């Protein structure tokens, strides 16, 4: 399952296409024009937004995650953040499903809020720049996605 907010977070997940192309997958993102275009023909769960400091939508997405994981066989959750990531990472981890966070490429000096919140629930933390390892010393550098 690939989870990410629409826009740049989603674009970075889409860039993983060579890795997921031959794998069964589903997506969780926001129902926006760019997401509809990028994910045309894919299995998509539309999450609630906005998520920034919106506790109502955080709760709605937490309940959505519970329902989604009940009805699907998910092998792993891969996310680039942002707000939609936390509920899906928490529920996945509670169900024993591996969780992988890929920090976005444009955050080199400070960690993202979603990465900081998700970090205790992660199986693996990946970064795109060696410089990001200052923020996440145990992270694995995978290189730029875009």
PDB file of N, CA and C in Angstrom, residues 26-68:
ATOM      1  N   UNK A  26      -2.204  -0.911  -3.761  1.00  0.00           N
ATOM      2  CA  UNK A  26      -3.311   0.019  -3.610  1.00  0.00           C
ATOM      3  C   UNK A  26      -2.710   1.326  -3.121  1.00  0.00           C
ATOM      4  N   UNK A  27      -3.473   2.374  -3.259  1.00  0.00           N
ATOM      5  CA  UNK A  27      -3.012   3.720  -2.929  1.00  0.00           C
ATOM      6  C   UNK A  27      -3.976   4.363  -1.944  1.00  0.00           C
ATOM      7  N   UNK A  28      -3.434   5.255  -1.120  1.00  0.00           N
ATOM      8  CA  UNK A  28      -4.256   6.107  -0.273  1.00  0.00           C
ATOM      9  C   UNK A  28      -3.740   7.528  -0.466  1.00  0.00           C
ATOM     10  N   UNK A  29      -4.630   8.407  -0.897  1.00  0.00           N
ATOM     11  CA  UNK A  29      -4.270   9.807  -1.122  1.00  0.00           C
ATOM     12  C   UNK A  29      -5.540  10.641  -1.109  1.00  0.00           C
ATOM     13  N   UNK A  30      -5.399  11.902  -1.457  1.00  0.00           N
ATOM     14  CA  UNK A  30      -6.544  12.813  -1.477  1.00  0.00           C
ATOM     15  C   UNK A  30      -7.154  12.871  -2.868  1.00  0.00           C
ATOM     16  N   UNK A  31      -8.439  13.086  -2.904  1.00  0.00           N
ATOM     17  CA  UNK A  31      -9.177  13.175  -4.160  1.00  0.00           C
ATOM     18  C   UNK A  31      -8.973  14.569  -4.766  1.00  0.00           C
ATOM     19  N   UNK A  32      -7.893  14.717  -5.500  1.00  0.00           N
ATOM     20  CA  UNK A  32      -7.556  15.981  -6.163  1.00  0.00           C
ATOM     21  C   UNK A  32      -7.336  15.706  -7.646  1.00  0.00           C
ATOM     22  N   UNK A  33      -7.392  16.734  -8.487  1.00  0.00           N
ATOM     23  CA  UNK A  33      -7.207  16.504  -9.923  1.00  0.00           C
ATOM     24  C   UNK A  33      -5.870  15.838 -10.264  1.00  0.00           C
ATOM     25  N   UNK A  34      -4.783  16.237  -9.607  1.00  0.00           N
ATOM     26  CA  UNK A  34      -3.490  15.623  -9.935  1.00  0.00           C
ATOM     27  C   UNK A  34      -3.470  14.150  -9.531  1.00  0.00           C
ATOM     28  N   UNK A  35      -4.060  13.825  -8.393  1.00  0.00           N
ATOM     29  CA  UNK A  35      -4.101  12.427  -7.951  1.00  0.00           C
ATOM     30  C   UNK A  35      -4.950  11.594  -8.900  1.00  0.00           C
ATOM     31  N   UNK A  36      -6.087  12.110  -9.301  1.00  0.00           N
ATOM     32  CA  UNK A  36      -6.941  11.368 -10.248  1.00  0.00           C
ATOM     33  C   UNK A  36      -6.211  11.099 -11.555  1.00  0.00           C
ATOM     34  N   UNK A  37      -5.466  12.082 -12.019  1.00  0.00           N
ATOM     35  CA  UNK A  37      -4.712  11.934 -13.259  1.00  0.00           C
ATOM     36  C   UNK A  37      -3.576  10.916 -13.109  1.00  0.00           C
ATOM     37  N   UNK A  38      -2.791  11.052 -12.064  1.00  0.00           N
ATOM     38  CA  UNK A  38      -1.644  10.169 -11.860  1.00  0.00           C
ATOM     39  C   UNK A  38      -2.048   8.726 -11.573  1.00  0.00           C
ATOM     40  N   UNK A  39      -3.192   8.535 -10.936  1.00  0.00           N
ATOM     41  CA  UNK A  39      -3.580   7.199 -10.482  1.00  0.00           C
ATOM     42  C   UNK A  39      -4.745   6.611 -11.273  1.00  0.00           C
ATOM     43  N   UNK A  40      -5.000   7.135 -12.441  1.00  0.00           N
ATOM     44  CA  UNK A  40      -6.070   6.622 -13.292  1.00  0.00           C
ATOM     45  C   UNK A  40      -5.869   5.123 -13.535  1.00  0.00           C
ATOM     46  N   UNK A  41      -6.871   4.333 -13.229  1.00  0.00           N
ATOM     47  CA  UNK A  41      -6.798   2.888 -13.420  1.00  0.00           C
ATOM     48  C   UNK A  41      -6.218   2.127 -12.239  1.00  0.00           C
ATOM     49  N   UNK A  42      -5.771   2.826 -11.213  1.00  0.00           N
ATOM     50  CA  UNK A  42      -5.204   2.188 -10.016  1.00  0.00           C
ATOM     51  C   UNK A  42      -6.297   1.986  -8.963  1.00  0.00           C
ATOM     52  N   UNK A  43      -6.023   1.126  -8.004  1.00  0.00           N
ATOM     53  CA  UNK A  43      -6.897   0.891  -6.860  1.00  0.00           C
ATOM     54  C   UNK A  43      -6.597   1.976  -5.827  1.00  0.00           C
ATOM     55  N   UNK A  44      -7.521   2.920  -5.657  1.00  0.00           N
ATOM     56  CA  UNK A  44      -7.269   4.076  -4.805  1.00  0.00           C
ATOM     57  C   UNK A  44      -8.333   4.190  -3.715  1.00  0.00           C
ATOM     58  N   UNK A  45      -7.876   4.472  -2.510  1.00  0.00           N
ATOM     59  CA  UNK A  45      -8.746   4.832  -1.400  1.00  0.00           C
ATOM     60  C   UNK A  45      -8.567   6.327  -1.208  1.00  0.00           C
ATOM     61  N   UNK A  46      -9.655   7.064  -1.276  1.00  0.00           N
ATOM     62  CA  UNK A  46      -9.580   8.525  -1.125  1.00  0.00           C
ATOM     63  C   UNK A  46      -9.697   8.887   0.350  1.00  0.00           C
ATOM     64  N   UNK A  47      -8.671   9.540   0.860  1.00  0.00           N
ATOM     65  CA  UNK A  47      -8.624   9.952   2.262  1.00  0.00           C
ATOM     66  C   UNK A  47      -9.224  11.342   2.425  1.00  0.00           C
ATOM     67  N   UNK A  48      -9.478  11.689   3.660  1.00  0.00           N
ATOM     68  CA  UNK A  48     -10.067  12.993   3.986  1.00  0.00           C
ATOM     69  C   UNK A  48      -8.981  14.062   4.093  1.00  0.00           C
ATOM     70  N   UNK A  49      -9.296  15.218   3.549  1.00  0.00           N
ATOM     71  CA  UNK A  49      -8.371  16.355   3.651  1.00  0.00           C
ATOM     72  C   UNK A  49      -9.183  17.624   3.776  1.00  0.00           C
ATOM     73  N   UNK A  50      -8.610  18.712   4.268  1.00  0.00           N
ATOM     74  CA  UNK A  50      -7.194  18.895   4.616  1.00  0.00           C
ATOM     75  C   UNK A  50      -6.847  18.180   5.918  1.00  0.00           C
ATOM     76  N   UNK A  51      -5.545  17.943   6.104  1.00  0.00           N
ATOM     77  CA  UNK A  51      -5.093  17.238   7.299  1.00  0.00           C
ATOM     78  C   UNK A  51      -4.257  18.113   8.230  1.00  0.00           C
ATOM     79  N   UNK A  52      -3.741  19.212   7.748  1.00  0.00           N
ATOM     80  CA  UNK A  52      -2.884  20.053   8.567  1.00  0.00           C
ATOM     81  C   UNK A  52      -3.660  20.620   9.747  1.00  0.00           C
ATOM     82  N   UNK A  53      -3.288  20.152  10.928  1.00  0.00           N
ATOM     83  CA  UNK A  53      -3.906  20.589  12.183  1.00  0.00           C
ATOM     84  C   UNK A  53      -5.435  20.450  12.178  1.00  0.00           C
ATOM     85  N   UNK A  54      -5.913  19.471  11.438  1.00  0.00           N
ATOM     86  CA  UNK A  54      -7.342  19.221  11.359  1.00  0.00           C
ATOM     87  C   UNK A  54      -7.628  17.896  12.067  1.00  0.00           C
ATOM     88  N   UNK A  55      -7.965  17.984  13.348  1.00  0.00           N
ATOM     89  CA  UNK A  55      -8.138  16.784  14.153  1.00  0.00           C
ATOM     90  C   UNK A  55      -9.356  15.970  13.726  1.00  0.00           C
ATOM     91  N   UNK A  56     -10.362  16.635  13.193  1.00  0.00           N
ATOM     92  CA  UNK A  56     -11.539  15.909  12.704  1.00  0.00           C
ATOM     93  C   UNK A  56     -11.138  14.972  11.566  1.00  0.00           C
ATOM     94  N   UNK A  57     -10.363  15.469  10.612  1.00  0.00           N
ATOM     95  CA  UNK A  57      -9.947  14.619   9.499  1.00  0.00           C
ATOM     96  C   UNK A  57      -8.899  13.593   9.915  1.00  0.00           C
ATOM     97  N   UNK A  58      -8.109  13.898  10.925  1.00  0.00           N
ATOM     98  CA  UNK A  58      -7.187  12.903  11.465  1.00  0.00           C
ATOM     99  C   UNK A  58      -7.983  11.722  12.012  1.00  0.00           C
ATOM    100  N   UNK A  59      -9.028  12.011  12.767  1.00  0.00           N
ATOM    101  CA  UNK A  59      -9.878  10.948  13.315  1.00  0.00           C
ATOM    102  C   UNK A  59     -10.588  10.192  12.200  1.00  0.00           C
ATOM    103  N   UNK A  60     -11.080  10.908  11.207  1.00  0.00           N
ATOM    104  CA  UNK A  60     -11.757  10.254  10.083  1.00  0.00           C
ATOM    105  C   UNK A  60     -10.791   9.346   9.324  1.00  0.00           C
ATOM    106  N   UNK A  61      -9.545   9.797   9.135  1.00  0.00           N
ATOM    107  CA  UNK A  61      -8.559   8.977   8.432  1.00  0.00           C
ATOM    108  C   UNK A  61      -8.095   7.798   9.275  1.00  0.00           C
ATOM    109  N   UNK A  62      -8.098   7.951  10.599  1.00  0.00           N
ATOM    110  CA  UNK A  62      -7.776   6.826  11.471  1.00  0.00           C
ATOM    111  C   UNK A  62      -8.842   5.740  11.333  1.00  0.00           C
ATOM    112  N   UNK A  63     -10.090   6.145  11.358  1.00  0.00           N
ATOM    113  CA  UNK A  63     -11.186   5.187  11.184  1.00  0.00           C
ATOM    114  C   UNK A  63     -11.150   4.581   9.776  1.00  0.00           C
ATOM    115  N   UNK A  64     -10.821   5.400   8.775  1.00  0.00           N
ATOM    116  CA  UNK A  64     -10.686   4.898   7.403  1.00  0.00           C
ATOM    117  C   UNK A  64      -9.596   3.834   7.341  1.00  0.00           C
ATOM    118  N   UNK A  65      -8.470   4.083   7.997  1.00  0.00           N
ATOM    119  CA  UNK A  65      -7.371   3.112   8.006  1.00  0.00           C
ATOM    120  C   UNK A  65      -7.809   1.796   8.634  1.00  0.00           C
ATOM    121  N   UNK A  66      -8.527   1.862   9.737  1.00  0.00           N
ATOM    122  CA  UNK A  66      -9.021   0.643  10.384  1.00  0.00           C
ATOM    123  C   UNK A  66      -9.889  -0.142   9.406  1.00  0.00           C
ATOM    124  N   UNK A  67     -10.806   0.543   8.733  1.00  0.00           N
ATOM    125  CA  UNK A  67     -11.697  -0.137   7.774  1.00  0.00           C
ATOM    126  C   UNK A  67     -10.922  -0.698   6.583  1.00  0.00           C
ATOM    127  N   UNK A  68      -9.982   0.065   6.061  1.00  0.00           N
ATOM    128  CA  UNK A  68      -9.213  -0.376   4.895  1.00  0.00           C
ATOM    129  C   UNK A  68      -8.405  -1.626   5.215  1.00  0.00           C
TER     130      UNK A  68
END
